Every structure is written in C-alpha cells, then in structure tokens.
C-alpha cells in the first residue's frame, strides 16, 4: 500500500518551507503543501467545504467553536503563526489617549471582534494595564479595504455587547484618520499610520514593551494552529504524530538556515543581532510546538476567551489537541 495522500494548506512561512519543497516528508504521507497568503481564505475554505486535509486555523475560532461543540475538527499542537500585539494598537492623537487606561469608554475599531489578535489585545490591556473595556463602543469593519464576509462561522460573545458594523464601503483606516473612531486594534496595520500625522501607535516603543511583556510572562502570543477533520484523525491516529515530527523538523531546519552567516538569507539588516536576542530570550526557538511547551500561553488565551464570554466554562486544552505520545522534540 502506498503513502496516504494529504493536502496541507498554510501560509508561505519559512518554518513550513522544507515541507512545501518536499525536503522533509511526513512518514507514511504523500503531502501536497498549498501555500496561501491570506489566513481567512484558508479558514473559510476549510470550514465551508473541507477543502484540505490539514489547514491553518484561527486559535480563537478553533477553541471557541470546539468548546461549544460545533466544530468537526481537531488540532495538532503546531502553531505556525505567532505575533506580539502591543504594536497593533493605534490611536488618533486628537482622541486624548496617552495611556492604555485612556481607552476606556472610547470608540475602538476592530476588523472582527472574535479575531485572535483582538482577543489577545483586549486580554493584555485588561490584565496587564488595568484597562476597563466594559463601556467601549466597538466598531467592526475592514481595515484598509471594505470588509467582506468570507466564512460561515458565527462567533459572538455569549452576552450583550455594543458592537456596530460600518457601511459596506467604509474602512476603519479612514475612520481612524478622520477621528470617527478613537482607536484601532487587530491584526492589520492601517495605511494611515504612514499617511496621516494624527494616527500613531499607543506604544511608540512597542518592541521594548513586547520584550518586557515576554520577560514578565513567558508568553509569545499564538495566533493560529493546524486542524484536521476529527474523523480522519480517529480513523488514522498515526497521522498526527507523523505530521508533528515533520513540522518540527521543518521548523528546526528553517532556524538552522536562518543562522547561516556566509550570506543574508533574509532582507533583515540586523538579523544576526536579532538572532542573539532570540537565543537570549527564547533559548534559540521562538516557535515551540506541543501543548506543554506552550502551556502558559494557551492557558492565558483560554482565560481571555472565558473572561470575554466567548465560552461559558474553562477550556479543556488537553482534550482539544491531538496527543503526541512517546516522542519529544
């Protein structure tokens, strides 16, 4: 019998490159890697029609829907997308916002209230800066282009919340620049940050703030995981460990190649200084996989989902990821 053919849809990430190019092959699997730049496109195609066998998925979408019992997928403890988020809080300088607490009672734009990045930002602002978001007026819409509905996932908090959607032709970028909203949070940088002098970051020295946050908490926020249909996993549980080993090997090869000093692989002028910082802060691996290696980060995010009323009870994390038995990276 030949290898099992599987399609894997994920972003064109360096940590996935060796699998994409076939340099690393999951044991017993003939993998076809489908690189897609837009994560929402992957999410929508997986949820609407099961377009892939394995796919990148929003962590907030997955944990919320799985906990609510309405999501026929199970996640691998692989996290291909992580981003610090202090640098993704933007304000209009005329709104009187000089500290995080000044966000209370303001009009804050967000592409999707349910978005993983937004969940993280609200949680961090509340837990680490004491921000009261209870009377914020939330405004949903596209950031730099009008928003389009591209999935069937109805994920709203379980209690009442003041959220309004902007018109079909409007953008949060324009509203922030004009002062129609006071602030903007989420995964996208507004074009007005470069074009409008009134649009600024809440944390001008955001890299320093993010570094301090990591030193204090040990958290590098996870954005996405990988999922497969639960029936596929139940029928062939060996798939999970085979894929996990391959994803770890691919990531480790990317880290090794990034460290090659004979020539610059990436257009990052101070890459080697950054690598020194990665070694000092992250022990050489800023993207660990596995539930236990990410316990603090996953626990924090699960707590934020509960606090923000996306779920009614604590999330049983160990039940929502495929176990990887008898093998450690």
PDB file of C-alpha atoms in Angstrom:
ATOM      1  CA  UNK A   1       0.000   0.000   0.000  1.00  0.00           C
ATOM      2  CA  UNK A   2       1.324   3.448  -0.893  1.00  0.00           C
ATOM      3  CA  UNK A   3       1.587   6.523   1.276  1.00  0.00           C
ATOM      4  CA  UNK A   4      -1.566   8.361   2.291  1.00  0.00           C
ATOM      5  CA  UNK A   5      -2.121  11.490   0.179  1.00  0.00           C
ATOM      6  CA  UNK A   6      -2.915  14.620   2.193  1.00  0.00           C
ATOM      7  CA  UNK A   7      -3.220  18.296   1.299  1.00  0.00           C
ATOM      8  CA  UNK A   8      -1.864  20.835   3.785  1.00  0.00           C
ATOM      9  CA  UNK A   9      -2.987  24.472   3.456  1.00  0.00           C
ATOM     10  CA  UNK A  10      -0.948  27.015   5.365  1.00  0.00           C
ATOM     11  CA  UNK A  11       0.819  30.319   4.921  1.00  0.00           C
ATOM     12  CA  UNK A  12       4.097  30.544   2.966  1.00  0.00           C
ATOM     13  CA  UNK A  13       6.119  30.515   6.185  1.00  0.00           C
ATOM     14  CA  UNK A  14       9.839  29.806   6.460  1.00  0.00           C
ATOM     15  CA  UNK A  15       9.099  27.186   9.123  1.00  0.00           C
ATOM     16  CA  UNK A  16       6.985  25.271   6.587  1.00  0.00           C
ATOM     17  CA  UNK A  17       9.305  25.682   3.613  1.00  0.00           C
ATOM     18  CA  UNK A  18      11.013  22.288   3.870  1.00  0.00           C
ATOM     19  CA  UNK A  19       7.654  20.505   3.782  1.00  0.00           C
ATOM     20  CA  UNK A  20       6.436  22.713   0.944  1.00  0.00           C
ATOM     21  CA  UNK A  21       9.533  21.877  -1.121  1.00  0.00           C
ATOM     22  CA  UNK A  22       9.453  18.187  -0.242  1.00  0.00           C
ATOM     23  CA  UNK A  23      12.787  18.257   1.584  1.00  0.00           C
ATOM     24  CA  UNK A  24      11.087  16.825   4.649  1.00  0.00           C
ATOM     25  CA  UNK A  25       8.341  14.252   4.160  1.00  0.00           C
ATOM     26  CA  UNK A  26       5.985  13.059   6.900  1.00  0.00           C
ATOM     27  CA  UNK A  27       6.414   9.315   7.337  1.00  0.00           C
ATOM     28  CA  UNK A  28       3.689   7.380   5.525  1.00  0.00           C
ATOM     29  CA  UNK A  29       2.227  10.534   3.987  1.00  0.00           C
ATOM     30  CA  UNK A  30       2.435  11.964   0.479  1.00  0.00           C
ATOM     31  CA  UNK A  31       1.917  15.615   1.411  1.00  0.00           C
ATOM     32  CA  UNK A  32       0.899  18.333  -1.029  1.00  0.00           C
ATOM     33  CA  UNK A  33       1.538  21.737   0.519  1.00  0.00           C
ATOM     34  CA  UNK A  34      -0.817  24.514  -0.611  1.00  0.00           C
ATOM     35  CA  UNK A  35       0.672  27.920   0.305  1.00  0.00           C
ATOM     36  CA  UNK A  36      -1.979  30.617   0.734  1.00  0.00           C
ATOM     37  CA  UNK A  37      -1.028  34.104   1.898  1.00  0.00           C
ATOM     38  CA  UNK A  38      -4.454  35.001   3.312  1.00  0.00           C
ATOM     39  CA  UNK A  39      -5.275  33.126   6.536  1.00  0.00           C
ATOM     40  CA  UNK A  40      -9.016  33.988   6.370  1.00  0.00           C
ATOM     41  CA  UNK A  41      -9.183  32.331   2.950  1.00  0.00           C
ATOM     42  CA  UNK A  42      -7.750  29.131   4.401  1.00  0.00           C
ATOM     43  CA  UNK A  43     -10.144  29.231   7.364  1.00  0.00           C
ATOM     44  CA  UNK A  44     -13.184  29.786   5.144  1.00  0.00           C
ATOM     45  CA  UNK A  45     -12.328  27.101   2.607  1.00  0.00           C
ATOM     46  CA  UNK A  46     -11.662  24.559   5.347  1.00  0.00           C
ATOM     47  CA  UNK A  47     -14.828  25.305   7.302  1.00  0.00           C
ATOM     48  CA  UNK A  48     -17.206  25.724   4.356  1.00  0.00           C
ATOM     49  CA  UNK A  49     -16.229  22.709   2.314  1.00  0.00           C
ATOM     50  CA  UNK A  50     -13.361  20.828   3.933  1.00  0.00           C
ATOM     51  CA  UNK A  51     -11.150  21.868   1.028  1.00  0.00           C
ATOM     52  CA  UNK A  52      -7.999  20.473   2.653  1.00  0.00           C
ATOM     53  CA  UNK A  53      -6.981  17.557   4.832  1.00  0.00           C
ATOM     54  CA  UNK A  54      -4.914  19.738   7.167  1.00  0.00           C
ATOM     55  CA  UNK A  55      -5.243  23.501   7.411  1.00  0.00           C
ATOM     56  CA  UNK A  56      -4.115  26.541   9.332  1.00  0.00           C
ATOM     57  CA  UNK A  57      -6.873  27.788  11.650  1.00  0.00           C
ATOM     58  CA  UNK A  58      -7.509  30.773  13.896  1.00  0.00           C
ATOM     59  CA  UNK A  59      -6.870  29.814  17.520  1.00  0.00           C
ATOM     60  CA  UNK A  60      -9.885  31.789  18.757  1.00  0.00           C
ATOM     61  CA  UNK A  61     -12.176  30.240  16.134  1.00  0.00           C
ATOM     62  CA  UNK A  62     -10.980  26.746  16.944  1.00  0.00           C
ATOM     63  CA  UNK A  63     -11.084  26.891  20.742  1.00  0.00           C
ATOM     64  CA  UNK A  64     -14.412  28.731  20.820  1.00  0.00           C
ATOM     65  CA  UNK A  65     -16.271  26.533  18.346  1.00  0.00           C
ATOM     66  CA  UNK A  66     -14.727  23.309  19.628  1.00  0.00           C
ATOM     67  CA  UNK A  67     -15.688  24.168  23.195  1.00  0.00           C
ATOM     68  CA  UNK A  68     -19.228  24.988  22.061  1.00  0.00           C
ATOM     69  CA  UNK A  69     -19.359  21.534  20.474  1.00  0.00           C
ATOM     70  CA  UNK A  70     -19.951  22.584  16.883  1.00  0.00           C
ATOM     71  CA  UNK A  71     -16.635  22.084  15.104  1.00  0.00           C
ATOM     72  CA  UNK A  72     -15.792  18.731  13.424  1.00  0.00           C
ATOM     73  CA  UNK A  73     -12.025  19.264  13.535  1.00  0.00           C
ATOM     74  CA  UNK A  74      -9.195  18.517  15.940  1.00  0.00           C
ATOM     75  CA  UNK A  75      -5.980  20.484  16.260  1.00  0.00           C
ATOM     76  CA  UNK A  76      -2.377  19.428  16.121  1.00  0.00           C
ATOM     77  CA  UNK A  77      -0.240  21.161  18.786  1.00  0.00           C
ATOM     78  CA  UNK A  78       1.554  23.045  15.999  1.00  0.00           C
ATOM     79  CA  UNK A  79       1.412  26.834  15.965  1.00  0.00           C
ATOM     80  CA  UNK A  80       2.607  28.316  12.664  1.00  0.00           C
ATOM     81  CA  UNK A  81       1.665  31.928  13.430  1.00  0.00           C
ATOM     82  CA  UNK A  82       2.635  33.962  16.491  1.00  0.00           C
ATOM     83  CA  UNK A  83       2.787  37.750  16.818  1.00  0.00           C
ATOM     84  CA  UNK A  84       3.374  40.136  19.689  1.00  0.00           C
ATOM     85  CA  UNK A  85       0.494  42.620  19.691  1.00  0.00           C
ATOM     86  CA  UNK A  86       1.495  45.753  21.628  1.00  0.00           C
ATOM     87  CA  UNK A  87       2.465  47.306  18.297  1.00  0.00           C
ATOM     88  CA  UNK A  88      -1.025  46.755  16.862  1.00  0.00           C
ATOM     89  CA  UNK A  89      -2.894  49.304  18.964  1.00  0.00           C
ATOM     90  CA  UNK A  90      -3.341  52.521  17.004  1.00  0.00           C
ATOM     91  CA  UNK A  91      -4.916  55.785  18.115  1.00  0.00           C
ATOM     92  CA  UNK A  92      -5.873  59.184  16.775  1.00  0.00           C
ATOM     93  CA  UNK A  93      -3.741  61.711  18.636  1.00  0.00           C
ATOM     94  CA  UNK A  94      -6.765  64.036  18.967  1.00  0.00           C
ATOM     95  CA  UNK A  95      -8.725  61.450  20.984  1.00  0.00           C
ATOM     96  CA  UNK A  96      -6.930  62.214  24.240  1.00  0.00           C
ATOM     97  CA  UNK A  97      -5.378  58.759  24.542  1.00  0.00           C
ATOM     98  CA  UNK A  98      -1.904  58.880  26.064  1.00  0.00           C
ATOM     99  CA  UNK A  99      -2.005  55.792  28.292  1.00  0.00           C
ATOM    100  CA  UNK A 100      -3.743  52.415  27.922  1.00  0.00           C
ATOM    101  CA  UNK A 101      -6.353  53.337  30.555  1.00  0.00           C
ATOM    102  CA  UNK A 102      -7.478  56.234  28.357  1.00  0.00           C
ATOM    103  CA  UNK A 103      -9.061  53.653  26.023  1.00  0.00           C
ATOM    104  CA  UNK A 104     -11.946  53.236  28.482  1.00  0.00           C
ATOM    105  CA  UNK A 105     -15.194  54.496  27.008  1.00  0.00           C
ATOM    106  CA  UNK A 106     -13.698  55.176  23.576  1.00  0.00           C
ATOM    107  CA  UNK A 107     -14.819  54.166  20.084  1.00  0.00           C
ATOM    108  CA  UNK A 108     -12.468  51.346  19.094  1.00  0.00           C
ATOM    109  CA  UNK A 109     -12.345  49.764  15.662  1.00  0.00           C
ATOM    110  CA  UNK A 110     -11.629  46.085  15.096  1.00  0.00           C
ATOM    111  CA  UNK A 111     -11.789  44.034  11.914  1.00  0.00           C
ATOM    112  CA  UNK A 112     -13.548  41.229  13.777  1.00  0.00           C
ATOM    113  CA  UNK A 113     -14.304  41.274  17.492  1.00  0.00           C
ATOM    114  CA  UNK A 114     -13.767  37.492  17.520  1.00  0.00           C
ATOM    115  CA  UNK A 115     -10.317  37.747  15.881  1.00  0.00           C
ATOM    116  CA  UNK A 116      -7.484  36.045  17.768  1.00  0.00           C
ATOM    117  CA  UNK A 117      -5.355  39.198  17.681  1.00  0.00           C
ATOM    118  CA  UNK A 118      -8.215  41.233  19.167  1.00  0.00           C
ATOM    119  CA  UNK A 119      -8.813  38.683  21.936  1.00  0.00           C
ATOM    120  CA  UNK A 120      -5.134  38.869  22.862  1.00  0.00           C
ATOM    121  CA  UNK A 121      -5.027  42.672  22.815  1.00  0.00           C
ATOM    122  CA  UNK A 122      -8.136  43.044  24.985  1.00  0.00           C
ATOM    123  CA  UNK A 123      -6.816  40.452  27.412  1.00  0.00           C
ATOM    124  CA  UNK A 124      -3.401  42.081  27.684  1.00  0.00           C
ATOM    125  CA  UNK A 125      -4.882  45.564  28.132  1.00  0.00           C
ATOM    126  CA  UNK A 126      -7.202  44.348  30.873  1.00  0.00           C
ATOM    127  CA  UNK A 127      -4.825  42.049  32.742  1.00  0.00           C
ATOM    128  CA  UNK A 128      -1.553  43.939  32.469  1.00  0.00           C
ATOM    129  CA  UNK A 129      -2.648  47.572  32.189  1.00  0.00           C
ATOM    130  CA  UNK A 130      -5.877  47.623  34.185  1.00  0.00           C
ATOM    131  CA  UNK A 131      -7.958  48.916  31.278  1.00  0.00           C
ATOM    132  CA  UNK A 132     -11.733  48.858  31.779  1.00  0.00           C
ATOM    133  CA  UNK A 133     -13.198  47.923  28.397  1.00  0.00           C
ATOM    134  CA  UNK A 134     -16.735  47.490  29.707  1.00  0.00           C
ATOM    135  CA  UNK A 135     -18.161  50.644  28.146  1.00  0.00           C
ATOM    136  CA  UNK A 136     -16.130  50.693  24.934  1.00  0.00           C
ATOM    137  CA  UNK A 137     -18.099  51.229  21.725  1.00  0.00           C
ATOM    138  CA  UNK A 138     -16.792  48.561  19.339  1.00  0.00           C
ATOM    139  CA  UNK A 139     -16.883  49.241  15.613  1.00  0.00           C
ATOM    140  CA  UNK A 140     -16.348  46.351  13.155  1.00  0.00           C
ATOM    141  CA  UNK A 141     -15.231  46.660   9.551  1.00  0.00           C
ATOM    142  CA  UNK A 142     -12.436  46.219   7.063  1.00  0.00           C
ATOM    143  CA  UNK A 143      -9.174  47.935   7.913  1.00  0.00           C
ATOM    144  CA  UNK A 144      -7.701  49.166   4.629  1.00  0.00           C
ATOM    145  CA  UNK A 145     -10.420  47.819   2.337  1.00  0.00           C
ATOM    146  CA  UNK A 146     -14.155  47.252   2.873  1.00  0.00           C
ATOM    147  CA  UNK A 147     -14.865  44.091   4.783  1.00  0.00           C
ATOM    148  CA  UNK A 148     -16.323  41.072   3.059  1.00  0.00           C
ATOM    149  CA  UNK A 149     -17.968  38.152   4.762  1.00  0.00           C
ATOM    150  CA  UNK A 150     -15.867  35.151   3.812  1.00  0.00           C
ATOM    151  CA  UNK A 151     -16.827  32.425   6.232  1.00  0.00           C
ATOM    152  CA  UNK A 152     -19.835  30.850   7.905  1.00  0.00           C
ATOM    153  CA  UNK A 153     -18.570  30.990  11.469  1.00  0.00           C
ATOM    154  CA  UNK A 154     -20.973  32.895  13.690  1.00  0.00           C
ATOM    155  CA  UNK A 155     -18.804  33.598  16.707  1.00  0.00           C
ATOM    156  CA  UNK A 156     -20.203  36.214  19.045  1.00  0.00           C
ATOM    157  CA  UNK A 157     -19.754  36.610  22.785  1.00  0.00           C
ATOM    158  CA  UNK A 158     -22.450  34.889  24.815  1.00  0.00           C
ATOM    159  CA  UNK A 159     -23.634  38.118  26.452  1.00  0.00           C
ATOM    160  CA  UNK A 160     -24.778  41.546  25.255  1.00  0.00           C
ATOM    161  CA  UNK A 161     -22.090  43.755  23.761  1.00  0.00           C
ATOM    162  CA  UNK A 162     -22.084  47.115  21.997  1.00  0.00           C
ATOM    163  CA  UNK A 163     -20.771  46.279  18.508  1.00  0.00           C
ATOM    164  CA  UNK A 164     -21.805  48.069  15.346  1.00  0.00           C
ATOM    165  CA  UNK A 165     -20.736  47.377  11.777  1.00  0.00           C
ATOM    166  CA  UNK A 166     -19.660  50.166   9.445  1.00  0.00           C
ATOM    167  CA  UNK A 167     -21.134  50.620   5.977  1.00  0.00           C
ATOM    168  CA  UNK A 168     -20.190  48.316   3.127  1.00  0.00           C
ATOM    169  CA  UNK A 169     -17.920  50.902   1.511  1.00  0.00           C
ATOM    170  CA  UNK A 170     -16.244  52.242   4.648  1.00  0.00           C
ATOM    171  CA  UNK A 171     -12.908  51.339   6.223  1.00  0.00           C
ATOM    172  CA  UNK A 172     -11.614  51.601   9.757  1.00  0.00           C
ATOM    173  CA  UNK A 173      -8.441  53.144   8.365  1.00  0.00           C
ATOM    174  CA  UNK A 174     -10.372  56.158   7.055  1.00  0.00           C
ATOM    175  CA  UNK A 175     -12.430  56.414  10.228  1.00  0.00           C
ATOM    176  CA  UNK A 176      -9.322  56.452  12.415  1.00  0.00           C
ATOM    177  CA  UNK A 177      -7.668  59.121  10.283  1.00  0.00           C
ATOM    178  CA  UNK A 178     -10.778  61.322  10.370  1.00  0.00           C
ATOM    179  CA  UNK A 179     -11.417  60.815  14.076  1.00  0.00           C
ATOM    180  CA  UNK A 180     -14.703  58.928  13.620  1.00  0.00           C
ATOM    181  CA  UNK A 181     -13.152  56.250  15.808  1.00  0.00           C
ATOM    182  CA  UNK A 182     -10.602  56.911  18.530  1.00  0.00           C
ATOM    183  CA  UNK A 183      -8.502  53.771  18.277  1.00  0.00           C
ATOM    184  CA  UNK A 184      -7.995  50.599  16.262  1.00  0.00           C
ATOM    185  CA  UNK A 185      -6.812  47.157  17.338  1.00  0.00           C
ATOM    186  CA  UNK A 186      -6.288  43.888  15.488  1.00  0.00           C
ATOM    187  CA  UNK A 187      -4.022  42.061  13.098  1.00  0.00           C
ATOM    188  CA  UNK A 188      -3.641  44.686  10.381  1.00  0.00           C
ATOM    189  CA  UNK A 189      -1.599  47.879  10.297  1.00  0.00           C
ATOM    190  CA  UNK A 190      -3.694  50.800   8.963  1.00  0.00           C
ATOM    191  CA  UNK A 191      -2.307  52.608   5.927  1.00  0.00           C
ATOM    192  CA  UNK A 192      -2.965  55.913   7.696  1.00  0.00           C
ATOM    193  CA  UNK A 193      -0.100  55.205  10.091  1.00  0.00           C
ATOM    194  CA  UNK A 194       2.210  56.231   7.254  1.00  0.00           C
ATOM    195  CA  UNK A 195      -0.096  58.753   5.607  1.00  0.00           C
ATOM    196  CA  UNK A 196      -1.796  60.707   8.396  1.00  0.00           C
ATOM    197  CA  UNK A 197       0.181  62.500  11.137  1.00  0.00           C
ATOM    198  CA  UNK A 198      -2.757  62.141  13.540  1.00  0.00           C
ATOM    199  CA  UNK A 199      -2.537  58.327  13.538  1.00  0.00           C
ATOM    200  CA  UNK A 200       0.026  56.954  15.980  1.00  0.00           C
ATOM    201  CA  UNK A 201       0.782  53.833  17.987  1.00  0.00           C
ATOM    202  CA  UNK A 202      -0.304  53.671  21.612  1.00  0.00           C
ATOM    203  CA  UNK A 203       3.091  52.144  22.393  1.00  0.00           C
ATOM    204  CA  UNK A 204       5.685  54.080  20.334  1.00  0.00           C
ATOM    205  CA  UNK A 205       8.473  51.822  21.648  1.00  0.00           C
ATOM    206  CA  UNK A 206       6.419  48.709  21.111  1.00  0.00           C
ATOM    207  CA  UNK A 207       9.342  46.333  20.685  1.00  0.00           C
ATOM    208  CA  UNK A 208      10.574  47.255  24.145  1.00  0.00           C
ATOM    209  CA  UNK A 209       7.061  46.851  25.579  1.00  0.00           C
ATOM    210  CA  UNK A 210       6.688  43.445  23.919  1.00  0.00           C
ATOM    211  CA  UNK A 211      10.085  42.317  25.135  1.00  0.00           C
ATOM    212  CA  UNK A 212       9.237  43.350  28.697  1.00  0.00           C
ATOM    213  CA  UNK A 213       5.911  41.529  28.402  1.00  0.00           C
ATOM    214  CA  UNK A 214       7.648  38.334  27.328  1.00  0.00           C
ATOM    215  CA  UNK A 215      10.241  38.572  30.097  1.00  0.00           C
ATOM    216  CA  UNK A 216       7.450  39.074  32.637  1.00  0.00           C
ATOM    217  CA  UNK A 217       5.035  36.421  31.374  1.00  0.00           C
ATOM    218  CA  UNK A 218       6.894  33.986  29.112  1.00  0.00           C
ATOM    219  CA  UNK A 219       4.120  34.498  26.543  1.00  0.00           C
ATOM    220  CA  UNK A 220       4.681  34.915  22.800  1.00  0.00           C
ATOM    221  CA  UNK A 221       1.047  35.141  21.632  1.00  0.00           C
ATOM    222  CA  UNK A 222      -0.164  32.281  19.433  1.00  0.00           C
ATOM    223  CA  UNK A 223      -2.414  33.302  16.532  1.00  0.00           C
ATOM    224  CA  UNK A 224      -3.050  30.075  14.603  1.00  0.00           C
ATOM    225  CA  UNK A 225      -2.906  26.322  14.965  1.00  0.00           C
ATOM    226  CA  UNK A 226      -3.359  23.477  12.441  1.00  0.00           C
ATOM    227  CA  UNK A 227      -6.505  21.348  12.251  1.00  0.00           C
ATOM    228  CA  UNK A 228      -7.685  18.202  10.500  1.00  0.00           C
ATOM    229  CA  UNK A 229     -11.141  16.591  10.303  1.00  0.00           C
ATOM    230  CA  UNK A 230     -11.755  14.678  13.502  1.00  0.00           C
ATOM    231  CA  UNK A 231     -12.979  11.607  11.611  1.00  0.00           C
ATOM    232  CA  UNK A 232      -9.698  11.478   9.668  1.00  0.00           C
ATOM    233  CA  UNK A 233      -7.765  11.516  12.934  1.00  0.00           C
ATOM    234  CA  UNK A 234      -9.988   8.884  14.564  1.00  0.00           C
ATOM    235  CA  UNK A 235      -9.582   6.565  11.566  1.00  0.00           C
ATOM    236  CA  UNK A 236      -5.811   7.062  11.308  1.00  0.00           C
ATOM    237  CA  UNK A 237      -4.442   8.434  14.598  1.00  0.00           C
ATOM    238  CA  UNK A 238      -0.841   7.820  13.496  1.00  0.00           C
ATOM    239  CA  UNK A 239      -1.181  10.776  11.111  1.00  0.00           C
ATOM    240  CA  UNK A 240      -0.909  13.258  13.980  1.00  0.00           C
ATOM    241  CA  UNK A 241       2.482  12.103  15.199  1.00  0.00           C
ATOM    242  CA  UNK A 242       3.878  11.734  11.685  1.00  0.00           C
ATOM    243  CA  UNK A 243       2.840  15.278  10.794  1.00  0.00           C
ATOM    244  CA  UNK A 244       4.027  16.684  14.110  1.00  0.00           C
ATOM    245  CA  UNK A 245       7.511  15.240  13.685  1.00  0.00           C
ATOM    246  CA  UNK A 246       7.716  16.622  10.152  1.00  0.00           C
ATOM    247  CA  UNK A 247       6.564  20.100  11.205  1.00  0.00           C
ATOM    248  CA  UNK A 248       9.147  20.189  13.992  1.00  0.00           C
ATOM    249  CA  UNK A 249      11.902  19.044  11.625  1.00  0.00           C
ATOM    250  CA  UNK A 250      10.901  21.665   9.058  1.00  0.00           C
ATOM    251  CA  UNK A 251      10.922  24.420  11.673  1.00  0.00           C
ATOM    252  CA  UNK A 252      14.308  23.348  13.011  1.00  0.00           C
ATOM    253  CA  UNK A 253      15.761  23.363   9.500  1.00  0.00           C
ATOM    254  CA  UNK A 254      14.446  26.905   8.984  1.00  0.00           C
ATOM    255  CA  UNK A 255      16.121  28.028  12.211  1.00  0.00           C
ATOM    256  CA  UNK A 256      19.373  26.410  11.116  1.00  0.00           C
ATOM    257  CA  UNK A 257      19.270  28.113   7.726  1.00  0.00           C
ATOM    258  CA  UNK A 258      18.437  31.466   9.265  1.00  0.00           C
ATOM    259  CA  UNK A 259      21.672  31.260  11.254  1.00  0.00           C
ATOM    260  CA  UNK A 260      23.911  30.778   8.209  1.00  0.00           C
ATOM    261  CA  UNK A 261      26.287  33.754   8.340  1.00  0.00           C
ATOM    262  CA  UNK A 262      28.017  33.373   4.977  1.00  0.00           C
ATOM    263  CA  UNK A 263      25.245  35.400   3.332  1.00  0.00           C
ATOM    264  CA  UNK A 264      21.994  37.008   4.442  1.00  0.00           C
ATOM    265  CA  UNK A 265      19.050  34.714   3.682  1.00  0.00           C
ATOM    266  CA  UNK A 266      16.523  37.389   4.674  1.00  0.00           C
ATOM    267  CA  UNK A 267      16.361  41.115   3.919  1.00  0.00           C
ATOM    268  CA  UNK A 268      16.758  41.992   7.596  1.00  0.00           C
ATOM    269  CA  UNK A 269      19.860  44.170   8.097  1.00  0.00           C
ATOM    270  CA  UNK A 270      20.349  43.347  11.798  1.00  0.00           C
ATOM    271  CA  UNK A 271      19.309  39.708  11.546  1.00  0.00           C
ATOM    272  CA  UNK A 272      22.302  38.371  13.460  1.00  0.00           C
ATOM    273  CA  UNK A 273      21.743  40.791  16.317  1.00  0.00           C
ATOM    274  CA  UNK A 274      18.119  39.652  16.354  1.00  0.00           C
ATOM    275  CA  UNK A 275      19.301  36.044  16.476  1.00  0.00           C
ATOM    276  CA  UNK A 276      21.429  36.832  19.520  1.00  0.00           C
ATOM    277  CA  UNK A 277      18.294  38.198  21.192  1.00  0.00           C
ATOM    278  CA  UNK A 278      16.314  35.116  20.166  1.00  0.00           C
ATOM    279  CA  UNK A 279      18.949  32.950  21.821  1.00  0.00           C
ATOM    280  CA  UNK A 280      18.928  35.065  24.971  1.00  0.00           C
ATOM    281  CA  UNK A 281      15.145  35.362  25.328  1.00  0.00           C
ATOM    282  CA  UNK A 282      13.726  32.237  23.709  1.00  0.00           C
ATOM    283  CA  UNK A 283      16.514  29.734  24.202  1.00  0.00           C
ATOM    284  CA  UNK A 284      17.050  29.606  20.452  1.00  0.00           C
ATOM    285  CA  UNK A 285      13.491  28.577  19.494  1.00  0.00           C
ATOM    286  CA  UNK A 286      10.807  31.285  19.461  1.00  0.00           C
ATOM    287  CA  UNK A 287       8.217  28.921  17.924  1.00  0.00           C
ATOM    288  CA  UNK A 288       7.987  25.866  20.213  1.00  0.00           C
ATOM    289  CA  UNK A 289       5.352  23.274  19.360  1.00  0.00           C
ATOM    290  CA  UNK A 290       3.461  20.977  21.713  1.00  0.00           C
ATOM    291  CA  UNK A 291       0.873  21.749  24.376  1.00  0.00           C
ATOM    292  CA  UNK A 292       3.174  21.527  27.384  1.00  0.00           C
ATOM    293  CA  UNK A 293       5.818  23.821  25.891  1.00  0.00           C
ATOM    294  CA  UNK A 294       3.041  26.379  25.335  1.00  0.00           C
ATOM    295  CA  UNK A 295       1.036  25.753  28.487  1.00  0.00           C
ATOM    296  CA  UNK A 296       1.378  29.286  29.893  1.00  0.00           C
ATOM    297  CA  UNK A 297       0.451  30.891  26.565  1.00  0.00           C
ATOM    298  CA  UNK A 298      -2.510  28.596  25.897  1.00  0.00           C
ATOM    299  CA  UNK A 299      -3.799  28.945  29.464  1.00  0.00           C
ATOM    300  CA  UNK A 300      -3.705  32.740  29.185  1.00  0.00           C
ATOM    301  CA  UNK A 301      -5.587  32.743  25.891  1.00  0.00           C
ATOM    302  CA  UNK A 302      -8.170  30.260  27.162  1.00  0.00           C
ATOM    303  CA  UNK A 303      -8.702  32.504  30.181  1.00  0.00           C
ATOM    304  CA  UNK A 304      -9.207  35.532  27.931  1.00  0.00           C
ATOM    305  CA  UNK A 305     -11.840  33.674  25.898  1.00  0.00           C
ATOM    306  CA  UNK A 306     -13.655  32.885  29.149  1.00  0.00           C
ATOM    307  CA  UNK A 307     -13.314  36.429  30.501  1.00  0.00           C
ATOM    308  CA  UNK A 308     -14.584  37.882  27.210  1.00  0.00           C
ATOM    309  CA  UNK A 309     -17.538  35.475  27.265  1.00  0.00           C
ATOM    310  CA  UNK A 310     -16.771  33.529  24.132  1.00  0.00           C
ATOM    311  CA  UNK A 311     -17.122  30.366  26.221  1.00  0.00           C
ATOM    312  CA  UNK A 312     -19.131  29.605  29.365  1.00  0.00           C
ATOM    313  CA  UNK A 313     -16.676  27.361  31.190  1.00  0.00           C
ATOM    314  CA  UNK A 314     -12.910  26.732  31.314  1.00  0.00           C
ATOM    315  CA  UNK A 315     -11.500  25.244  28.125  1.00  0.00           C
ATOM    316  CA  UNK A 316     -10.128  21.662  28.477  1.00  0.00           C
ATOM    317  CA  UNK A 317      -6.998  22.289  26.410  1.00  0.00           C
ATOM    318  CA  UNK A 318      -5.553  18.779  26.661  1.00  0.00           C
ATOM    319  CA  UNK A 319      -8.716  17.336  25.106  1.00  0.00           C
ATOM    320  CA  UNK A 320      -8.639  19.693  22.129  1.00  0.00           C
ATOM    321  CA  UNK A 321      -5.197  18.855  20.734  1.00  0.00           C
ATOM    322  CA  UNK A 322      -4.014  15.513  19.416  1.00  0.00           C
ATOM    323  CA  UNK A 323      -1.721  13.841  21.941  1.00  0.00           C
ATOM    324  CA  UNK A 324       1.843  13.273  20.824  1.00  0.00           C
ATOM    325  CA  UNK A 325       2.932  10.136  22.647  1.00  0.00           C
ATOM    326  CA  UNK A 326       6.437   8.783  23.101  1.00  0.00           C
ATOM    327  CA  UNK A 327       8.235  11.487  21.186  1.00  0.00           C
ATOM    328  CA  UNK A 328       9.650  14.843  22.183  1.00  0.00           C
ATOM    329  CA  UNK A 329      11.396  17.388  20.002  1.00  0.00           C
TER     330      UNK A 329
END
